Amino acid sequence: MEKEIIEQALKSWKKIGEVVEFIPYGSGHINDTFLVTTKEKQYILQRINTNTFRDVDGLMSNIDEVTSFLREKTLEEGKDADREAMSVVRCDDGARYTRDDQGNCWRMLSYIEHSVCLQKARNNNDKTIYRYPRIFLFILPVK
């Protein structure tokens, strides 16, 4: 991916400060993912695959609602929400994502240092796999 396209997308998040570098990150096969490093923090920048995710507004609304809810519940448990739950980093204009001149959609998420994103469970002891299914007890209406 061209450096200029990524730099154009990053202009929507000037509030994060001066970007020191951005490098490809992870092994995903749907979105293009980059680790963005500023002088203060790190972030995840993703080009959303709009062939897979055709309703980007709906996708980002859902992600924002779920991650906000998870952060709220984590805080209620007295835990560190920045360590336990990612969040959507809104663009400077308040939008959940941006589009570049080529029509690509980009989102930014918080980066949780020293965490791993599992492509599949390694074993039955991967507690991270089992921690948040309970979230649906709070979100889904009871019939």
JSON list of N, CA and C in Angstrom, two decimals, residues 52-90:
[
{"chain": "A", "resi": 52, "resn": "THR", "atom": "N", "xyz": [-16.06, -6.81, 1.90]},
{"chain": "A", "resi": 52, "resn": "THR", "atom": "CA", "xyz": [-16.55, -7.67, 2.97]},
{"chain": "A", "resi": 52, "resn": "THR", "atom": "C", "xyz": [-17.56, -6.93, 3.84]},
{"chain": "A", "resi": 53, "resn": "PHE", "atom": "N", "xyz": [-17.24, -5.70, 4.19]},
{"chain": "A", "resi": 53, "resn": "PHE", "atom": "CA", "xyz": [-18.09, -4.88, 5.07]},
{"chain": "A", "resi": 53, "resn": "PHE", "atom": "C", "xyz": [-18.71, -3.75, 4.25]},
{"chain": "A", "resi": 54, "resn": "ARG", "atom": "N", "xyz": [-19.85, -4.02, 3.65]},
{"chain": "A", "resi": 54, "resn": "ARG", "atom": "CA", "xyz": [-20.48, -3.05, 2.74]},
{"chain": "A", "resi": 54, "resn": "ARG", "atom": "C", "xyz": [-21.15, -1.90, 3.47]},
{"chain": "A", "resi": 55, "resn": "ASP", "atom": "N", "xyz": [-21.62, -2.12, 4.69]},
{"chain": "A", "resi": 55, "resn": "ASP", "atom": "CA", "xyz": [-22.28, -1.07, 5.47]},
{"chain": "A", "resi": 55, "resn": "ASP", "atom": "C", "xyz": [-21.31, -0.57, 6.54]},
{"chain": "A", "resi": 56, "resn": "VAL", "atom": "N", "xyz": [-20.40, 0.29, 6.14]},
{"chain": "A", "resi": 56, "resn": "VAL", "atom": "CA", "xyz": [-19.36, 0.76, 7.04]},
{"chain": "A", "resi": 56, "resn": "VAL", "atom": "C", "xyz": [-19.96, 1.58, 8.18]},
{"chain": "A", "resi": 57, "resn": "ASP", "atom": "N", "xyz": [-20.99, 2.37, 7.90]},
{"chain": "A", "resi": 57, "resn": "ASP", "atom": "CA", "xyz": [-21.64, 3.13, 8.97]},
{"chain": "A", "resi": 57, "resn": "ASP", "atom": "C", "xyz": [-22.19, 2.19, 10.04]},
{"chain": "A", "resi": 58, "resn": "GLY", "atom": "N", "xyz": [-22.88, 1.15, 9.62]},
{"chain": "A", "resi": 58, "resn": "GLY", "atom": "CA", "xyz": [-23.43, 0.17, 10.56]},
{"chain": "A", "resi": 58, "resn": "GLY", "atom": "C", "xyz": [-22.35, -0.58, 11.30]},
{"chain": "A", "resi": 59, "resn": "LEU", "atom": "N", "xyz": [-21.31, -0.98, 10.59]},
{"chain": "A", "resi": 59, "resn": "LEU", "atom": "CA", "xyz": [-20.18, -1.69, 11.19]},
{"chain": "A", "resi": 59, "resn": "LEU", "atom": "C", "xyz": [-19.56, -0.85, 12.30]},
{"chain": "A", "resi": 60, "resn": "MET", "atom": "N", "xyz": [-19.25, 0.39, 11.98]},
{"chain": "A", "resi": 60, "resn": "MET", "atom": "CA", "xyz": [-18.56, 1.24, 12.95]},
{"chain": "A", "resi": 60, "resn": "MET", "atom": "C", "xyz": [-19.48, 1.63, 14.11]},
{"chain": "A", "resi": 61, "resn": "SER", "atom": "N", "xyz": [-20.76, 1.78, 13.85]},
{"chain": "A", "resi": 61, "resn": "SER", "atom": "CA", "xyz": [-21.70, 2.05, 14.93]},
{"chain": "A", "resi": 61, "resn": "SER", "atom": "C", "xyz": [-21.72, 0.88, 15.90]},
{"chain": "A", "resi": 62, "resn": "ASN", "atom": "N", "xyz": [-21.79, -0.33, 15.36]},
{"chain": "A", "resi": 62, "resn": "ASN", "atom": "CA", "xyz": [-21.81, -1.53, 16.21]},
{"chain": "A", "resi": 62, "resn": "ASN", "atom": "C", "xyz": [-20.52, -1.67, 17.01]},
{"chain": "A", "resi": 63, "resn": "ILE", "atom": "N", "xyz": [-19.37, -1.49, 16.36]},
{"chain": "A", "resi": 63, "resn": "ILE", "atom": "CA", "xyz": [-18.10, -1.62, 17.06]},
{"chain": "A", "resi": 63, "resn": "ILE", "atom": "C", "xyz": [-17.99, -0.58, 18.17]},
{"chain": "A", "resi": 64, "resn": "ASP", "atom": "N", "xyz": [-18.40, 0.65, 17.87]},
{"chain": "A", "resi": 64, "resn": "ASP", "atom": "CA", "xyz": [-18.33, 1.73, 18.85]},
{"chain": "A", "resi": 64, "resn": "ASP", "atom": "C", "xyz": [-19.24, 1.44, 20.04]},
{"chain": "A", "resi": 65, "resn": "GLU", "atom": "N", "xyz": [-20.44, 0.97, 19.78]},
{"chain": "A", "resi": 65, "resn": "GLU", "atom": "CA", "xyz": [-21.38, 0.67, 20.86]},
{"chain": "A", "resi": 65, "resn": "GLU", "atom": "C", "xyz": [-20.88, -0.48, 21.73]},
{"chain": "A", "resi": 66, "resn": "VAL", "atom": "N", "xyz": [-20.41, -1.54, 21.12]},
{"chain": "A", "resi": 66, "resn": "VAL", "atom": "CA", "xyz": [-19.95, -2.71, 21.88]},
{"chain": "A", "resi": 66, "resn": "VAL", "atom": "C", "xyz": [-18.69, -2.38, 22.67]},
{"chain": "A", "resi": 67, "resn": "THR", "atom": "N", "xyz": [-17.71, -1.71, 22.05]},
{"chain": "A", "resi": 67, "resn": "THR", "atom": "CA", "xyz": [-16.48, -1.40, 22.78]},
{"chain": "A", "resi": 67, "resn": "THR", "atom": "C", "xyz": [-16.75, -0.40, 23.90]},
{"chain": "A", "resi": 68, "resn": "SER", "atom": "N", "xyz": [-17.64, 0.55, 23.68]},
{"chain": "A", "resi": 68, "resn": "SER", "atom": "CA", "xyz": [-18.00, 1.50, 24.75]},
{"chain": "A", "resi": 68, "resn": "SER", "atom": "C", "xyz": [-18.67, 0.77, 25.91]},
{"chain": "A", "resi": 69, "resn": "PHE", "atom": "N", "xyz": [-19.54, -0.16, 25.59]},
{"chain": "A", "resi": 69, "resn": "PHE", "atom": "CA", "xyz": [-20.22, -0.95, 26.62]},
{"chain": "A", "resi": 69, "resn": "PHE", "atom": "C", "xyz": [-19.21, -1.79, 27.41]},
{"chain": "A", "resi": 70, "resn": "LEU", "atom": "N", "xyz": [-18.28, -2.43, 26.69]},
{"chain": "A", "resi": 70, "resn": "LEU", "atom": "CA", "xyz": [-17.26, -3.25, 27.35]},
{"chain": "A", "resi": 70, "resn": "LEU", "atom": "C", "xyz": [-16.39, -2.40, 28.27]},
{"chain": "A", "resi": 71, "resn": "ARG", "atom": "N", "xyz": [-16.03, -1.21, 27.82]},
{"chain": "A", "resi": 71, "resn": "ARG", "atom": "CA", "xyz": [-15.23, -0.30, 28.65]},
{"chain": "A", "resi": 71, "resn": "ARG", "atom": "C", "xyz": [-16.01, 0.08, 29.92]},
{"chain": "A", "resi": 72, "resn": "GLU", "atom": "N", "xyz": [-17.29, 0.38, 29.75]},
{"chain": "A", "resi": 72, "resn": "GLU", "atom": "CA", "xyz": [-18.13, 0.75, 30.90]},
{"chain": "A", "resi": 72, "resn": "GLU", "atom": "C", "xyz": [-18.19, -0.38, 31.92]},
{"chain": "A", "resi": 73, "resn": "LYS", "atom": "N", "xyz": [-18.43, -1.59, 31.45]},
{"chain": "A", "resi": 73, "resn": "LYS", "atom": "CA", "xyz": [-18.51, -2.75, 32.35]},
{"chain": "A", "resi": 73, "resn": "LYS", "atom": "C", "xyz": [-17.17, -3.03, 33.02]},
{"chain": "A", "resi": 74, "resn": "THR", "atom": "N", "xyz": [-16.09, -2.85, 32.28]},
{"chain": "A", "resi": 74, "resn": "THR", "atom": "CA", "xyz": [-14.76, -3.05, 32.84]},
{"chain": "A", "resi": 74, "resn": "THR", "atom": "C", "xyz": [-14.50, -2.06, 33.97]},
{"chain": "A", "resi": 75, "resn": "LEU", "atom": "N", "xyz": [-14.88, -0.80, 33.76]},
{"chain": "A", "resi": 75, "resn": "LEU", "atom": "CA", "xyz": [-14.72, 0.21, 34.80]},
{"chain": "A", "resi": 75, "resn": "LEU", "atom": "C", "xyz": [-15.58, -0.12, 36.02]},
{"chain": "A", "resi": 76, "resn": "GLU", "atom": "N", "xyz": [-16.80, -0.60, 35.79]},
{"chain": "A", "resi": 76, "resn": "GLU", "atom": "CA", "xyz": [-17.68, -0.99, 36.90]},
{"chain": "A", "resi": 76, "resn": "GLU", "atom": "C", "xyz": [-17.07, -2.10, 37.73]},
{"chain": "A", "resi": 77, "resn": "GLU", "atom": "N", "xyz": [-16.27, -2.96, 37.09]},
{"chain": "A", "resi": 77, "resn": "GLU", "atom": "CA", "xyz": [-15.60, -4.05, 37.80]},
{"chain": "A", "resi": 77, "resn": "GLU", "atom": "C", "xyz": [-14.33, -3.57, 38.50]},
{"chain": "A", "resi": 78, "resn": "GLY", "atom": "N", "xyz": [-14.02, -2.28, 38.36]},
{"chain": "A", "resi": 78, "resn": "GLY", "atom": "CA", "xyz": [-12.84, -1.72, 39.00]},
{"chain": "A", "resi": 78, "resn": "GLY", "atom": "C", "xyz": [-11.55, -2.05, 38.28]},
{"chain": "A", "resi": 79, "resn": "LYS", "atom": "N", "xyz": [-11.65, -2.40, 37.03]},
{"chain": "A", "resi": 79, "resn": "LYS", "atom": "CA", "xyz": [-10.46, -2.77, 36.25]},
{"chain": "A", "resi": 79, "resn": "LYS", "atom": "C", "xyz": [-10.06, -1.63, 35.32]},
{"chain": "A", "resi": 80, "resn": "ASP", "atom": "N", "xyz": [-8.90, -1.76, 34.73]},
{"chain": "A", "resi": 80, "resn": "ASP", "atom": "CA", "xyz": [-8.33, -0.74, 33.85]},
{"chain": "A", "resi": 80, "resn": "ASP", "atom": "C", "xyz": [-8.91, -0.90, 32.44]},
{"chain": "A", "resi": 81, "resn": "ALA", "atom": "N", "xyz": [-9.81, -0.01, 32.07]},
{"chain": "A", "resi": 81, "resn": "ALA", "atom": "CA", "xyz": [-10.48, -0.11, 30.77]},
{"chain": "A", "resi": 81, "resn": "ALA", "atom": "C", "xyz": [-9.50, 0.06, 29.61]},
{"chain": "A", "resi": 82, "resn": "ASP", "atom": "N", "xyz": [-8.46, 0.86, 29.79]},
{"chain": "A", "resi": 82, "resn": "ASP", "atom": "CA", "xyz": [-7.47, 1.03, 28.72]},
{"chain": "A", "resi": 82, "resn": "ASP", "atom": "C", "xyz": [-6.68, -0.24, 28.48]},
{"chain": "A", "resi": 83, "resn": "ARG", "atom": "N", "xyz": [-6.60, -1.10, 29.48]},
{"chain": "A", "resi": 83, "resn": "ARG", "atom": "CA", "xyz": [-5.87, -2.37, 29.38]},
{"chain": "A", "resi": 83, "resn": "ARG", "atom": "C", "xyz": [-6.78, -3.51, 28.93]},
{"chain": "A", "resi": 84, "resn": "GLU", "atom": "N", "xyz": [-8.08, -3.41, 29.23]},
{"chain": "A", "resi": 84, "resn": "GLU", "atom": "CA", "xyz": [-8.99, -4.53, 29.05]},
{"chain": "A", "resi": 84, "resn": "GLU", "atom": "C", "xyz": [-9.91, -4.43, 27.83]},
{"chain": "A", "resi": 85, "resn": "ALA", "atom": "N", "xyz": [-10.08, -3.23, 27.30]},
{"chain": "A", "resi": 85, "resn": "ALA", "atom": "CA", "xyz": [-11.04, -3.08, 26.20]},
{"chain": "A", "resi": 85, "resn": "ALA", "atom": "C", "xyz": [-10.56, -2.02, 25.22]},
{"chain": "A", "resi": 86, "resn": "MET", "atom": "N", "xyz": [-10.58, -2.37, 23.95]},
{"chain": "A", "resi": 86, "resn": "MET", "atom": "CA", "xyz": [-10.19, -1.38, 22.95]},
{"chain": "A", "resi": 86, "resn": "MET", "atom": "C", "xyz": [-11.31, -0.34, 22.79]},
{"chain": "A", "resi": 87, "resn": "SER", "atom": "N", "xyz": [-11.00, 0.73, 22.10]},
{"chain": "A", "resi": 87, "resn": "SER", "atom": "CA", "xyz": [-12.01, 1.75, 21.84]},
{"chain": "A", "resi": 87, "resn": "SER", "atom": "C", "xyz": [-11.79, 2.34, 20.45]},
{"chain": "A", "resi": 88, "resn": "VAL", "atom": "N", "xyz": [-12.85, 2.87, 19.89]},
{"chain": "A", "resi": 88, "resn": "VAL", "atom": "CA", "xyz": [-12.77, 3.57, 18.61]},
{"chain": "A", "resi": 88, "resn": "VAL", "atom": "C", "xyz": [-12.19, 4.95, 18.88]},
{"chain": "A", "resi": 89, "resn": "VAL", "atom": "N", "xyz": [-11.18, 5.32, 18.12]},
{"chain": "A", "resi": 89, "resn": "VAL", "atom": "CA", "xyz": [-10.61, 6.66, 18.21]},
{"chain": "A", "resi": 89, "resn": "VAL", "atom": "C", "xyz": [-11.28, 7.48, 17.12]},
{"chain": "A", "resi": 90, "resn": "ARG", "atom": "N", "xyz": [-12.13, 8.39, 17.54]},
{"chain": "A", "resi": 90, "resn": "ARG", "atom": "CA", "xyz": [-12.87, 9.18, 16.55]},
{"chain": "A", "resi": 90, "resn": "ARG", "atom": "C", "xyz": [-11.95, 10.16, 15.83]}
]
